[in-house]
XYZ file of C-alpha atoms in Angstrom:
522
model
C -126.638 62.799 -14.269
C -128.439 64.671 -11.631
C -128.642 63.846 -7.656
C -131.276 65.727 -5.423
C -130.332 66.056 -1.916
C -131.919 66.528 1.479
C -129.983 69.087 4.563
C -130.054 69.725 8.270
C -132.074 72.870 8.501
C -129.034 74.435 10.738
C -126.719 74.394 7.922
C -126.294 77.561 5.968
C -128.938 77.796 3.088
C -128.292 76.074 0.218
C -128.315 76.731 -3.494
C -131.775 75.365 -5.395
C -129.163 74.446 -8.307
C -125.640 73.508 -9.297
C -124.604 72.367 -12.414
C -121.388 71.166 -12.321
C -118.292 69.766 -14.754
C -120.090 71.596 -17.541
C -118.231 73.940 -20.597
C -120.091 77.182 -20.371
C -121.107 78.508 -23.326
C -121.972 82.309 -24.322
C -121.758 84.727 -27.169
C -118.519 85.799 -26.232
C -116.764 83.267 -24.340
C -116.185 79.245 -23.973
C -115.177 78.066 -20.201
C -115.446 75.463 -17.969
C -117.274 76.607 -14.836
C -119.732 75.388 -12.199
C -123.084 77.275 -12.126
C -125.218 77.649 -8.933
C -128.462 78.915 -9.139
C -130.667 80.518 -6.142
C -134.175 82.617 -6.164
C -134.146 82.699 -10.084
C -130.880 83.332 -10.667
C -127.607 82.435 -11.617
C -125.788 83.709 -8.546
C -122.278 82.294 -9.089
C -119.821 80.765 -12.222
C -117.310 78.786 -10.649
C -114.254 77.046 -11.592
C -115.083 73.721 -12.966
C -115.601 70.626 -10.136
C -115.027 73.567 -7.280
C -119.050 73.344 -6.576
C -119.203 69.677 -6.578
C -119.425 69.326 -2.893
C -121.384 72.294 -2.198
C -124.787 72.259 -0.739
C -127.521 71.944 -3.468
C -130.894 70.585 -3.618
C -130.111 69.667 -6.896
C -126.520 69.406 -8.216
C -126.363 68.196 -12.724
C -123.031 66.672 -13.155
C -122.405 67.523 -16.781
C -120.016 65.374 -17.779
C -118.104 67.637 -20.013
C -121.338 68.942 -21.830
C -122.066 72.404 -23.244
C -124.317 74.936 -20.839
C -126.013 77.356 -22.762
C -127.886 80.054 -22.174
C -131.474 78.853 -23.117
C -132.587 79.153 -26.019
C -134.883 81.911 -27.381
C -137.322 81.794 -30.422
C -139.110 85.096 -31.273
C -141.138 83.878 -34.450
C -143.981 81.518 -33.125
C -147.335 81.099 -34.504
C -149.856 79.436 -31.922
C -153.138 79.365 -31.532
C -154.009 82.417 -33.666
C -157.492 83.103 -35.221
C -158.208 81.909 -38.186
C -158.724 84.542 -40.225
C -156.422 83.192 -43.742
C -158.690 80.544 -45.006
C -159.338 77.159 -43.157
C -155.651 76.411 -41.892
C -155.593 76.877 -38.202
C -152.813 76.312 -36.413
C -151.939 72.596 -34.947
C -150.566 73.710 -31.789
C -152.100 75.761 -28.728
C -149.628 77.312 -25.941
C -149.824 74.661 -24.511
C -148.243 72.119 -26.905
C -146.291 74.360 -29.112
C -144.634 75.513 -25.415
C -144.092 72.197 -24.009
C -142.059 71.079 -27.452
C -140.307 74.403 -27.224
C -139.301 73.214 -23.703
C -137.905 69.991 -24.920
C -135.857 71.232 -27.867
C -134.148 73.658 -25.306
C -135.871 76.763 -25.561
C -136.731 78.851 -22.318
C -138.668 81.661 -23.823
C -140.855 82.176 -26.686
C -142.379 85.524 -28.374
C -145.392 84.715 -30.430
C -147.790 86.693 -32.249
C -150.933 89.163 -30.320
C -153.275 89.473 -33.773
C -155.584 92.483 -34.363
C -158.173 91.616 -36.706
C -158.978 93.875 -39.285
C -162.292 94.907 -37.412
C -161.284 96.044 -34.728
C -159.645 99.443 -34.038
C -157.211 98.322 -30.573
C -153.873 96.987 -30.595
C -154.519 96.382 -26.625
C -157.966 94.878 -26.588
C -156.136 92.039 -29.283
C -153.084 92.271 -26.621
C -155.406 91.177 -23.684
C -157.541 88.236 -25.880
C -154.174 86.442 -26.807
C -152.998 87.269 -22.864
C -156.048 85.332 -22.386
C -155.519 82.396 -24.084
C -151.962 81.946 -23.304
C -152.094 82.871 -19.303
C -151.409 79.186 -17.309
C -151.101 77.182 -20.436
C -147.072 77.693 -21.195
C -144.146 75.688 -20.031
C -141.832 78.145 -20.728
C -141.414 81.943 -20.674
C -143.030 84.152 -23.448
C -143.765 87.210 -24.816
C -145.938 88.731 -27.350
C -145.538 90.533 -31.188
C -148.601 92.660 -31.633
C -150.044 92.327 -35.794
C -151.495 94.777 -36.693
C -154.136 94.814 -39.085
C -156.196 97.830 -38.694
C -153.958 101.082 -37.968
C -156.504 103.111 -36.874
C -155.704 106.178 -35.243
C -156.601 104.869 -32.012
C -154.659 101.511 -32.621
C -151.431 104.355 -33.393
C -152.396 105.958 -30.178
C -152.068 102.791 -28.145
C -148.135 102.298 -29.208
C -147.267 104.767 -26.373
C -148.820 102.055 -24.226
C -147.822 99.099 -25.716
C -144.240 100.052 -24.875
C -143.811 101.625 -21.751
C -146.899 99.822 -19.879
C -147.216 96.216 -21.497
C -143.940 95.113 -22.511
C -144.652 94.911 -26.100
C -141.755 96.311 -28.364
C -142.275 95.168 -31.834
C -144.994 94.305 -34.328
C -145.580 92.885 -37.072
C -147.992 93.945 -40.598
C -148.859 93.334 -43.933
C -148.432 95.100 -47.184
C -151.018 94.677 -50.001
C -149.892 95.708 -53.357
C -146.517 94.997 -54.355
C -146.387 93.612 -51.286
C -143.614 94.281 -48.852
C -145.805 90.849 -46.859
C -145.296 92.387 -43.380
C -146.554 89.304 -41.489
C -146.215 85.263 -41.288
C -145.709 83.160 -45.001
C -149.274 81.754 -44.542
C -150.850 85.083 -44.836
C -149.847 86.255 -47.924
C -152.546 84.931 -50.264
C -154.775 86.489 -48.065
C -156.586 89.742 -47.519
C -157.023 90.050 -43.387
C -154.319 91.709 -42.661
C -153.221 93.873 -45.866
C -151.897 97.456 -45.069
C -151.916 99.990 -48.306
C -148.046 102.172 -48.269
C -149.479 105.257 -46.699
C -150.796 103.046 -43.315
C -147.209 101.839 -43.273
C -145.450 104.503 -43.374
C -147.701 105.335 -40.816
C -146.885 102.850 -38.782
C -143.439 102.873 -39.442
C -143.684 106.568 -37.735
C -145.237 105.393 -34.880
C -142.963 102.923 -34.071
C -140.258 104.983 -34.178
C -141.481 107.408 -32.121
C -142.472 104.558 -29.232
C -139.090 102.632 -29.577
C -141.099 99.919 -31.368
C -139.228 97.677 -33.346
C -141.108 96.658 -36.830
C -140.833 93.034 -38.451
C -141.399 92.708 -42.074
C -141.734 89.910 -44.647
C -140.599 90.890 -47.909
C -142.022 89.271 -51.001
C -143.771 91.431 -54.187
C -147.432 89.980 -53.852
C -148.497 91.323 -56.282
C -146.306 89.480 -58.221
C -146.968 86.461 -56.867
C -150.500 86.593 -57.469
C -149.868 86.974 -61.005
C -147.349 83.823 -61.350
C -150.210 82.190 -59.200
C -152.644 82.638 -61.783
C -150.381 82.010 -64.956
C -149.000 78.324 -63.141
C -152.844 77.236 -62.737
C -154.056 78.812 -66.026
C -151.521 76.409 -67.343
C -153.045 73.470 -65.202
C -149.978 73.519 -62.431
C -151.190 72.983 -59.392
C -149.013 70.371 -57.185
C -146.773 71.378 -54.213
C -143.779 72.038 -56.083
C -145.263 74.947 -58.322
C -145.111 76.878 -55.325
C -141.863 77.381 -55.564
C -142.836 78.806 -58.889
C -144.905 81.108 -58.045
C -142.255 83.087 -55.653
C -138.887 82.653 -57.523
C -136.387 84.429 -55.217
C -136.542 88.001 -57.781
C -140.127 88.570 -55.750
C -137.931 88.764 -52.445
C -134.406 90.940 -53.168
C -136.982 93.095 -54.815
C -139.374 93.699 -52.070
C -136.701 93.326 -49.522
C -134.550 96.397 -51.549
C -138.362 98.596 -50.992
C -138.674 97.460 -47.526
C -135.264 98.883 -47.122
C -136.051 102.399 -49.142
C -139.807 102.806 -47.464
C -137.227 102.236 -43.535
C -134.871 105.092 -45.080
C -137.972 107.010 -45.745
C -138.799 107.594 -42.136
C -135.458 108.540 -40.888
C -133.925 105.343 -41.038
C -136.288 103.207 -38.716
C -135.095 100.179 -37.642
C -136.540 97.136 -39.243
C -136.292 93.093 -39.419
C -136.582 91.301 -42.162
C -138.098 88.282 -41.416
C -137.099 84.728 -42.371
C -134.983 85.372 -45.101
C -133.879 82.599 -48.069
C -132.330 84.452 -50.699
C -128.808 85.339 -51.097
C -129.806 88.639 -53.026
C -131.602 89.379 -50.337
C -129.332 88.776 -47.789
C -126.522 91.024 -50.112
C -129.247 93.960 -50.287
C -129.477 93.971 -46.704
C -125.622 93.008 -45.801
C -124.815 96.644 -48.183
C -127.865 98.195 -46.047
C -125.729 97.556 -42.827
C -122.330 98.479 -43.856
C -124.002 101.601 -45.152
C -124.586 102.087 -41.415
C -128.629 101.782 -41.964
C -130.366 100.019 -38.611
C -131.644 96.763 -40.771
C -131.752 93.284 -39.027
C -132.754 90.076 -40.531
C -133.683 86.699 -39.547
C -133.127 83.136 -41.071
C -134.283 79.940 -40.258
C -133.630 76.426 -40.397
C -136.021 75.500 -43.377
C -133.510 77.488 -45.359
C -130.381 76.076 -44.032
C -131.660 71.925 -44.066
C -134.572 71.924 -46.941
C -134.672 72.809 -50.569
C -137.347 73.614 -53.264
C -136.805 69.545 -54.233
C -138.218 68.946 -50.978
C -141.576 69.971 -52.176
C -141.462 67.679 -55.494
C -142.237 64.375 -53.480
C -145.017 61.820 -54.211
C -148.521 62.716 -54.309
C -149.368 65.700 -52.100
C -146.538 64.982 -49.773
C -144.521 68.000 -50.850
C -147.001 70.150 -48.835
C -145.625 69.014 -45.545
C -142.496 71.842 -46.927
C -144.665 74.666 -48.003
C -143.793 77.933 -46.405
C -143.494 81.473 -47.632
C -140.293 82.249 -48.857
C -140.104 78.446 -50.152
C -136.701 77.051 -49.297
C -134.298 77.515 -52.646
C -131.837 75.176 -53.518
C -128.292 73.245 -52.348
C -126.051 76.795 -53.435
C -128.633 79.394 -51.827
C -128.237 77.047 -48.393
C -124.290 77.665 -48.339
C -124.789 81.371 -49.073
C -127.497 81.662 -46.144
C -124.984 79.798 -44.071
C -122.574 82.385 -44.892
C -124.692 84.879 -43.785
C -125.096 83.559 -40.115
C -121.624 83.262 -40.043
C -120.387 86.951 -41.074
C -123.480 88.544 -38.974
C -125.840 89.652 -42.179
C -128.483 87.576 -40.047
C -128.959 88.563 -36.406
C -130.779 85.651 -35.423
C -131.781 82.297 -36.646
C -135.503 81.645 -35.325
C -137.874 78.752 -36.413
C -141.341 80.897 -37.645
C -142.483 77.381 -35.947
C -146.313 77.273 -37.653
C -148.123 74.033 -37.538
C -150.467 72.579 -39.943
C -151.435 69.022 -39.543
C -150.939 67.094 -42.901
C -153.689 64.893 -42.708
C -156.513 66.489 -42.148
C -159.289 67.985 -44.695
C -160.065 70.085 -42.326
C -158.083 72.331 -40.881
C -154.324 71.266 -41.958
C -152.483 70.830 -45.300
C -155.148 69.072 -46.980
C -157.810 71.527 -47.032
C -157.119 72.457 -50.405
C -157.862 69.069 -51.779
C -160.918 68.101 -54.057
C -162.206 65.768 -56.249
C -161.134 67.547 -59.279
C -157.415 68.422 -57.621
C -156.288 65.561 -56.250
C -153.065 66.948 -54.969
C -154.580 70.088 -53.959
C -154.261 73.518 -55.400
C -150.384 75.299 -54.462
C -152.587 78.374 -53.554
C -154.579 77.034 -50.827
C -152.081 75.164 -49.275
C -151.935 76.410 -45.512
C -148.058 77.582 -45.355
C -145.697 77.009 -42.302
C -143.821 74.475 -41.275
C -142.990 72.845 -37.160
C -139.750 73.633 -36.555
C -139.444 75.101 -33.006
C -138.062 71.581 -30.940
C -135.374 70.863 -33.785
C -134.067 74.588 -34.260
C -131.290 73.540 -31.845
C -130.732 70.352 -32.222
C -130.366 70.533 -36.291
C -128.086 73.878 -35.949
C -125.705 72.824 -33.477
C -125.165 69.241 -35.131
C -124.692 70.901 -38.390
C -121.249 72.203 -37.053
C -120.977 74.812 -39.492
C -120.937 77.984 -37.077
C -118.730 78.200 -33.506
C -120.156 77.519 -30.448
C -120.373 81.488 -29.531
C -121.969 81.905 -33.043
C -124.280 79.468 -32.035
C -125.333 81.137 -28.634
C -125.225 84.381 -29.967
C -128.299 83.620 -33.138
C -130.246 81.302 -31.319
C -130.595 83.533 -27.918
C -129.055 86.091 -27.331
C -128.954 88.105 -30.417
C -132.961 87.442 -30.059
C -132.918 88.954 -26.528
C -131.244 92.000 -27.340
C -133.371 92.640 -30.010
C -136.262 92.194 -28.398
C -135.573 93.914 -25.250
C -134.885 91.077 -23.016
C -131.059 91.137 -22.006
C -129.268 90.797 -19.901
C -132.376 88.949 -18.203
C -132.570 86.703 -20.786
C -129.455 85.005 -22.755
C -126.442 85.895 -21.429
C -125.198 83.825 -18.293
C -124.183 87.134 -16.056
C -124.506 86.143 -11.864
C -127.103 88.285 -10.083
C -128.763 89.465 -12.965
C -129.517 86.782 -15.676
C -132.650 84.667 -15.029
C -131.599 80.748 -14.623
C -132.826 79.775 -18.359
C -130.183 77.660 -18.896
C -129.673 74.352 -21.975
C -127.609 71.778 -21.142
C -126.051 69.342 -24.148
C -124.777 65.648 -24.138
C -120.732 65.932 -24.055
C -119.783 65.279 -27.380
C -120.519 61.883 -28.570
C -122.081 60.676 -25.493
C -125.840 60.610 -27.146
C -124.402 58.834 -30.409
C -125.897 59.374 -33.710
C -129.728 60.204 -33.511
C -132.363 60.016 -36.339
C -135.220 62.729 -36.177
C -138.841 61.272 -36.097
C -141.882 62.875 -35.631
C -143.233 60.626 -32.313
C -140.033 61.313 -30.402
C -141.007 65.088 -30.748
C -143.783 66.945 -28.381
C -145.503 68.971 -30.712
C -149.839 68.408 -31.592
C -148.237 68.345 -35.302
C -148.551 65.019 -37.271
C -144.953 64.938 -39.139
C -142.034 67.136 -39.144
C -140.155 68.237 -42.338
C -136.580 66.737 -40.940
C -137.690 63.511 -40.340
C -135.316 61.077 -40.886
C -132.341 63.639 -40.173
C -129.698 62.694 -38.604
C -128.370 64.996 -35.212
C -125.717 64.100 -32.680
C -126.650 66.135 -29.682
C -129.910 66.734 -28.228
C -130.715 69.245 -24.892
C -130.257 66.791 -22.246
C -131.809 69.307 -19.594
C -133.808 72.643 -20.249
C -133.990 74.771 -17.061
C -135.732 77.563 -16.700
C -135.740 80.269 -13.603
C -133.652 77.388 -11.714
C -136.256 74.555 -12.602
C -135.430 71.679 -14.631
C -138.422 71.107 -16.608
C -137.048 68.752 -19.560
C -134.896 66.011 -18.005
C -134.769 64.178 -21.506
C -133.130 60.774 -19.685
C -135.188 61.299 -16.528
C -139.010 61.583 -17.453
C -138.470 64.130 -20.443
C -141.589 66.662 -19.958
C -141.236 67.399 -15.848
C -142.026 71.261 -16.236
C -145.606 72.493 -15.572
C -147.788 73.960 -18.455
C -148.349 77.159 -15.882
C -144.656 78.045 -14.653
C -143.561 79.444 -17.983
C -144.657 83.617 -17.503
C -145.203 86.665 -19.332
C -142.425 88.543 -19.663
C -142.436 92.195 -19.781
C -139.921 93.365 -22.650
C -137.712 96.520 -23.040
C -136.533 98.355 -26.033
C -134.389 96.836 -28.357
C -130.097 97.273 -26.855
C -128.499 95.478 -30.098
C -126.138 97.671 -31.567
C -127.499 100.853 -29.639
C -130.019 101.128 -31.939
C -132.612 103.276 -30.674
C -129.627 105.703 -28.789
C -128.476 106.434 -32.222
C -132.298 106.923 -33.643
C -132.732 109.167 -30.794
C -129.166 111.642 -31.824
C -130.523 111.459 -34.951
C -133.565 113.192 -33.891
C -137.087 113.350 -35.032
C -138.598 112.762 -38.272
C -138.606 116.226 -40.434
C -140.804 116.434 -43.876
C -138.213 119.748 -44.542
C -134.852 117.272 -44.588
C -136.673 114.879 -47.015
């Protein structure tokens, strides 16, 4: 319920915001309070119902509903060239913004690709700064994937960092392949590093307080399953599963690991994780005191590999790289979030429309393969509107727990806190998600028109959730008023954001007493 309200000039100033009767939620704590918002900011937590009669222009009575800081997704695909094949992604900043917006998201960090011609990270920097200037409704911030590690493209990192805001990166690995980039690359050629370029960007990084992100399957592998599964005529949806059993991913994740060792224990992420060997290399990485994050997300917590054995080609609409795994893999990634083996829980949101021959899932079908060929299926899944809804209405992590995977884990990570997810007056931006109290909204079925992506279906339709953001606010504005005109943002408010280095953990303060690579302590 929200009231806006008009004042004598005379009177003091008021606040642009309160929300009021709300339980505040953060990573830490659970408390009712009032929250005013001026200029930006969150400028005061009160005790509950002591704001409600303070001057606002706006005041959001929230009946007893959960404020949150907003959410933050750091794995987005949109609008990237198409350089893997003929998928291209469904959504432009625009739309895939505007549904991030509406599942209660306030910023986004998506990818800046280098293609492998050229030799600049920042001339790829300013083409995707390009496209995605004026077209976002929320905040965002860019990965850079790199392709090309030129020694000019190394040179740039300095910049990157300390000039442009850009503290992590992305890259590929082509022979058993440590698949440093997105799922739907893999098959693909673009973007392929050999071992000594990564090392040499793993260097690099470290020097520049760059945080690396890496997706850990053994491609090569992969390829060769590939090529076994069609020599024996297997070609539907469900065989690929087959061709990246969960072995390909502990093993590559364990050399990820070893090559992050290598170079004085750089910090790494692993990168949508689905395997609970996985998850144990890395979990023994940690307590070994190594700086390794990881990431899940929700296609491994709400889908399984039986998901992709439906009718016909309809098992595409689940095909991303790790494929989910099965009912017993799901608990153990669960477990994961829970005990902290998984810093964050993002969506690696990458649209391909089903139905179309053209540029979605069904490019790979012909005459002669009527449900397509596994290999050509374009991989990624939408996920970025129903990362909150499906997580939170799972009720299988606290409410802290909750905060601190979807936002502000992400923010410290990527250099964004205490700006960015955390709820601190005078210093955190107002990016703020409120919920329906608890069984106010009722039970609520997922379907793809009630969601505002430029996808045709979502994997989790017909899911059931029971809460939903009821307002998304970010820097003080309300711009998803889901009972009140739903979309009321503007596709140019959401901004760049400049990012720091990474504060989670005090990683880079203990890379920096452990001092500089040396070849003579190897």
């Amino acid at each position: 319920m929200a009231t806006n309200t008009q004042f004598d000039p005379m009177e003091p100033e008021p606040y642009d915001l309160i929300i009021t009767n709300g339980v505040c939620v953060t990573a830490t704590d659970v408390a009712a309070f009032d929250v005013a918002v001026k200029a930006e900011k969150i400028v005061l937590l009160a005790p509950s119902g002591s704001l409600s009669n303070a001057k606002a222009h706006r005041i959001i009575d929230a009946e007893g509903g959960y404020v949150m800081p907003g959410g933050i997704d750091c794995h987005v695909h949109l609008q990237e060239p198409s350089m893997f094949g003929k998928g291209s992604s469904a959504d432009t900043y625009e739309t895939g913004t505007r549904s991030a917006i509406a599942g209660g998201n306030t910023t986004i960090v998506a990818f800046a690709p280098q293609q492998k011609h050229l030799d600049s990270v920042l001339e790829a920097l300013e083409v995707t700064h390009q496209i995605a200037k004026d077209n976002c409704y929320c905040d965002y911030g860019f990965h850079l994937l790199v392709s090309n590690p030129s020694p000019k493209a190394l040179s740039e990192f300095k910049q990157l960092a300390s000039h442009e805001g850009v503290t992590s990166l992305k890259m590929q690995h082509p022979s058993r392949k440590i698949m440093l980039i997105h799922n739907s690359y893999m098959t693909y050629t673009a973007l392929q590093l050999r071992d000594d370029q990564i090392l040499s960007v793993l260097l690099a990084a470290r020097q520049n307080h760059i945080l690396t992100m890496v997706h850990a399957e053994n491609g090569d592998v992969l390829n060769w399953l590939t090529d076994q599964l069609e020599a024996a005529n297997l070609f539907a949806p469900k065989y690929h599963s087959n061709s990246r059993p969960p072995v390909l991913e502990s093993e590559a994740t364990n050399r990820a690991i070893a090559l992050s060792s290598l170079i004085a224990n750089t910090p790494i992420l692993l990168v949508h994780v689905s395997d609970p060997e996985a998850a144990l290399r890395i979990r023994q990485a940690q307590t070994a005191g190594q700086p390794i994050f990881a990431e899940t997300c929700p296609q491994y917590l709400f889908l399984t590999r039986d998901d992709l054995d439906a009718p016909e080609f309809e098992g595409a609409k689940c095909v991303c790289s790790p494929p989910p795994r099965n009912k017993e893999d799901q608990l153990a990634i669960w477990r994961g979030l829970k005990n902290g083996t998984f810093t964050v829980l993002s969506s690696d949101h990458c649209p391909f429309r089903f139905d179309d021959a053209e540029t979605g899932k069904k490019t790979c079908i012909t005459h002669d393969h009527p449900v397509g060929k596994f290999r050509h299926i374009p991989n990624g899944l939408p996920g970025i509107e129903t990362r909150l809804p499906l997580a939170l209405s799972a009720h299988k992590l606290s409410l802290t727990k909750f905060v601190e995977v979807t936002s502000t884990n992400a923010a410290k990570l990527y250099g964004l806190y205490p700006q960015k997810g955390s709820m601190i007056p005078g210093v955190s931006d107002a990016d703020l998600v409120v919920f329906y109290p608890e069984g106010k909204l009722g039970m609520t079925t997922v379907t793809n028109s009630m969601l505002h992506h430029d996808c045709d279906y979502t994997p989790y339709e017909g899911r059931n959730v029971d809460n939903w953001p009821r307002y998304t606010i970010l820097r003080g504005s309300v711009v998803w008023d889901r009972d009140g005109g739903g979309i009321v943002g503007r596709k140019d408010y959401g901004k760049f954001v400049k990012r720091g280095q990474s504060t989670l953990a005090g990683v880079w303060e203990t890379v920096d007493e452990d001092g500089a690579f040396d070849l003579e302590a190897l």
